[in-house]
Amino acid sequence: MPDGRGEFRHRRDTHVLPRSPAAPGRAALALTAAALALTVLPATAEAVPGPDPLARYQQQRLTWKSCVLGPQDTTGKELEQSGARCADVTVPLDYSDPGGRTITVAISRIRATDTDRRVGPLLLNGGGPGGPSLGDPPWVRKAMKDVAARYDVVGVDPRFIGRSTPLDCRWPTGSAWRGAGADRAGFDRTTAFAKDLAARCRANAGDALPHATTRNTARDMDVVRAALGERRISYLGYSYGSYLGEVYTTMFPGRTDRVVLDGVIDPDRYGPRLLRGVERANRHALEGWASWAAAREATYRLGGTRGEVLAAVDRVRKASARTPLRLGDHRLGEHVMPMVVFNGLSQHNDAAYGDFAQGMRDMLRASEGQRVTPSPWLAGVLEFMLTGTDSPYGSAQTAILCGDGAAPRNPEVYWRDVQRGRAQDPLFAPVTHNINPCAFWDRPRERPTTIRDDLPALLVNATGDPRTDQDGARTVRGMWPSSRLVTLNGADQHAVYGVYGAPCVDDTVNAYLATGRLPAKDVDCAAR
């Protein structure tokens, strides 16, 4: 879902869209509109008669090399220290024309050390869409504990993301997502903004846009599998990565071993308007944070009760609608202020709560006319939202969402939904129901994948997840009766395994990765 400035350094935020400044690695998190009549490509290469047109990709020899790109490459150095090597996998830009233009997908690998009990490769996707995962193997191996020795842990930057062949629309922002504002004039501004972003993509990356889809990312995954010389892969996907896992296992049945989906997306809700329906979970998370901040009133001075803290947030919202707030070199107006709040909610821990509280304190002081230099977390979100520094991230994220499913094209549909939602939640609903560039995108070339009706996977979700809510996990659990659901109760947390620090969750996932056997029944775990 729409996230802020992606993957900063002290905690992980696997996004389903707003990409928030938060992560121990460089990962990222995701958005349903019905597809209309579309041209359908072959579901898999196997559907093409005669010699396999993908043979040259599947049989390619990978050249493994150092992951370090230069002296400032922190990700590469972390990979190097963990024993990882990197390679570029060549894939077709257009799977309907495998003899045409090619692109590369960047991968990293830390090889299994317990070769006698080796399971195989574990491919990773940290979310987004738009999030890189090449840098994830070191921290995932740490979460896996002893079982890590039995896997080749493989990080993948999906097509057009990170170190893979890029897609950059040259945007003045890292995110397409905005609040609709307080009135029709504000909504019209965001409509013009979304239309302009779509036009920039068409002008600067038009040749790549039709091929930026989850189905093509899944096809790339299968080329990676084959190029690694493996018959099957195991998979760990967070947030949007859960949807990618659902698509891959449907398109390529029989090619997965152990599958873990954390932060589970209901495939019927996935699409350009995925955020609709998460208002309640985000309000719950905001209230939980407000209680935390109120207990630390002496530090953050936002109010001594939950109600007082929430009132301070609302004062900032209303002030930003009157006049943009001055925060260092940035001006924070009504369209971006709700995104700052949205980006502050996904990680249920003191460090994340403290960053958000300090950022809210900065905004409150600015709303009172004070000159403010934003704290590091807030400065990161503002840079992400208000400059072109992370244009490639937002470009790829939006291209995937718009390429995966069609969105309503009439702005009045969004305006009506914003107005209806605003009555219940004036902060979040104008974000979750607002128009985005997909309203001005070319129609997708393929229909969305109809997800298979059963898979023996291990599903993980927190009850208060503000990105991929618990209802989605329950829906997928119902679709897949042979799967099992691990629920973290009492946490407003997005991404649990190896991130939140719940031994009950981590041990359950590791036992499955070690044995291949799912728990006998669903598992309930308590938050810290």
JSON list of C-alpha atoms in Angstrom, two decimals, residues 485-489 504 522-526:
[
{"chain": "A", "resi": 485, "resn": "LEU", "atom": "CA", "xyz": [-2.79, -19.25, 9.76]},
{"chain": "A", "resi": 486, "resn": "VAL", "atom": "CA", "xyz": [-0.47, -17.91, 12.46]},
{"chain": "A", "resi": 487, "resn": "THR", "atom": "CA", "xyz": [-2.11, -14.90, 14.13]},
{"chain": "A", "resi": 488, "resn": "LEU", "atom": "CA", "xyz": [-0.27, -12.36, 16.27]},
{"chain": "A", "resi": 489, "resn": "ASN", "atom": "CA", "xyz": [-2.94, -11.05, 18.61]},
{"chain": "A", "resi": 504, "resn": "CYS", "atom": "CA", "xyz": [5.81, -17.88, 19.05]},
{"chain": "A", "resi": 522, "resn": "ASP", "atom": "CA", "xyz": [-4.03, -22.60, 13.23]},
{"chain": "A", "resi": 523, "resn": "VAL", "atom": "CA", "xyz": [-1.73, -20.95, 15.77]},
{"chain": "A", "resi": 524, "resn": "ASP", "atom": "CA", "xyz": [-2.52, -17.96, 18.00]},
{"chain": "A", "resi": 525, "resn": "CYS", "atom": "CA", "xyz": [0.38, -15.95, 19.42]},
{"chain": "A", "resi": 526, "resn": "ALA", "atom": "CA", "xyz": [0.30, -13.12, 21.94]}
]
